[in-house]
Short mmCIF file of C-alpha atoms in Angstrom, two decimals:
data_model
loop_
_atom_site.label_atom_id
_atom_site.label_comp_id
_atom_site.label_asym_id
_atom_site.label_seq_id
_atom_site.Cartn_x
_atom_site.Cartn_y
_atom_site.Cartn_z
CA MET A 195 7.39 33.72 15.30
CA LYS A 196 7.34 36.37 18.02
CA PRO A 197 10.65 37.99 18.96
CA ARG A 198 10.69 36.41 22.45
CA GLU A 199 10.06 32.95 20.95
CA LYS A 200 12.78 33.53 18.38
CA LEU A 201 15.16 34.65 21.14
CA THR A 202 14.45 31.44 23.05
CA MET A 203 15.32 29.40 19.96
CA MET A 204 18.45 31.46 19.37
CA ASP A 205 19.50 30.85 23.00
CA LYS A 206 19.06 27.11 22.45
CA ILE A 207 21.15 27.22 19.28
CA ILE A 208 23.93 29.05 21.12
CA ARG A 209 23.94 26.37 23.84
CA GLU A 210 24.09 23.65 21.19
CA LEU A 211 26.92 25.41 19.33
CA GLU A 212 28.80 25.71 22.62
CA ASP A 213 28.29 21.97 23.05
CA VAL A 214 29.72 21.35 19.57
CA VAL A 215 32.78 23.49 20.35
CA ASN A 216 33.29 21.66 23.65
CA SER A 217 32.95 18.29 21.92
CA GLN A 218 35.41 19.26 19.19
CA THR A 219 37.87 20.52 21.82
CA SER A 220 37.63 17.20 23.64
CA LEU A 221 38.08 15.29 20.39
CA LEU A 222 41.14 17.36 19.49
CA LYS A 223 42.68 16.60 22.89
CA LYS A 224 42.05 12.88 22.37
CA VAL A 225 43.69 12.90 18.95
CA ALA A 226 46.69 14.79 20.36
CA GLN A 227 46.90 12.21 23.14
CA LEU A 228 46.91 9.41 20.56
CA GLU A 229 49.68 11.17 18.65
CA ALA A 230 51.74 11.49 21.84
CA GLU A 231 51.21 7.84 22.74
CA ASN A 232 52.19 6.79 19.25
CA ILE A 233 55.56 8.52 19.66
CA ASN A 234 56.49 5.68 22.04
CA LEU A 235 54.70 3.02 20.00
CA GLY A 236 56.12 4.10 16.66
CA ASP A 237 53.25 2.67 14.61
CA LYS A 238 53.78 3.85 11.01
CA PHE A 239 50.12 3.43 10.10
CA LEU A 240 49.01 5.74 12.94
CA GLU A 241 51.91 8.06 12.21
CA GLY A 242 50.54 8.53 8.71
CA LYS A 243 46.87 8.93 9.67
CA LEU A 244 46.73 10.81 12.98
CA PRO A 245 48.23 14.13 11.78
CA ASP A 246 45.59 14.36 9.04
CA MET A 247 42.88 13.60 11.57
CA HIS A 248 44.33 16.22 13.94
CA GLU A 249 44.32 18.81 11.15
CA HIS A 250 40.72 17.99 10.20
CA VAL A 251 39.44 18.15 13.78
CA ASP A 252 41.35 21.39 14.40
CA ALA A 253 39.82 22.96 11.28
CA THR A 254 36.35 21.87 12.38
CA LEU A 255 36.95 23.33 15.84
CA THR A 256 38.09 26.62 14.30
CA GLU A 257 35.02 26.74 12.08
CA ALA A 258 32.63 25.87 14.93
CA SER A 259 34.22 28.52 17.17
CA ALA A 260 33.92 31.17 14.46
CA LEU A 261 30.29 30.21 13.83
CA LEU A 262 29.53 30.46 17.55
CA ASN A 263 31.18 33.87 17.85
CA ASP A 264 29.39 35.19 14.76
CA TYR A 265 26.05 33.85 15.96
CA ARG A 266 26.55 35.39 19.40
CA GLN A 267 26.88 38.76 17.65
CA ILE A 268 23.72 38.11 15.61
CA HIS A 269 21.97 37.16 18.87
CA ALA A 270 23.16 40.36 20.59
CA ASP A 271 22.05 42.49 17.63
CA PHE A 272 18.65 40.77 17.61
CA ILE A 273 18.18 41.60 21.30
CA ILE A 274 19.01 45.26 20.69
CA ASP A 275 17.00 45.55 17.46
CA ASN A 276 13.91 44.08 19.10
CA LYS A 277 14.40 45.93 22.40
CA LEU A 278 14.48 42.64 24.26
CA ASP A 279 17.11 43.99 26.64
CA GLU A 280 14.55 46.30 28.24
CA VAL A 281 12.95 45.26 31.51
CA LEU A 282 9.49 43.85 31.02
CA PRO A 283 6.68 45.10 33.28
CA GLU A 284 5.32 42.68 35.88
CA ASP A 285 2.37 40.58 34.69
CA GLY A 286 -0.08 42.51 36.87
CA ASP A 287 1.44 45.91 36.07
CA LYS A 288 -0.37 47.60 33.17
CA SER A 289 1.63 50.84 33.16
#
């Protein structure tokens, strides 16, 4: 795979990882909302299950965020290593 093609794929992966982080953030907010609502409800079943779920989702969010940050660095290094940050000549320019 050519470096430009690989960079395009890496860009796509970064967007998808960002989507995962955003989804996990939304999920964590929903679980926290359920926990808050259950304070008024006082359901013992939910009281026993929701904190574990919150912890699991939070751990997944932390892992996804770390993966995204690490991959962004790999992406940046790839751009530098393959000189993809340099301006490309125009299609008609052969200099």
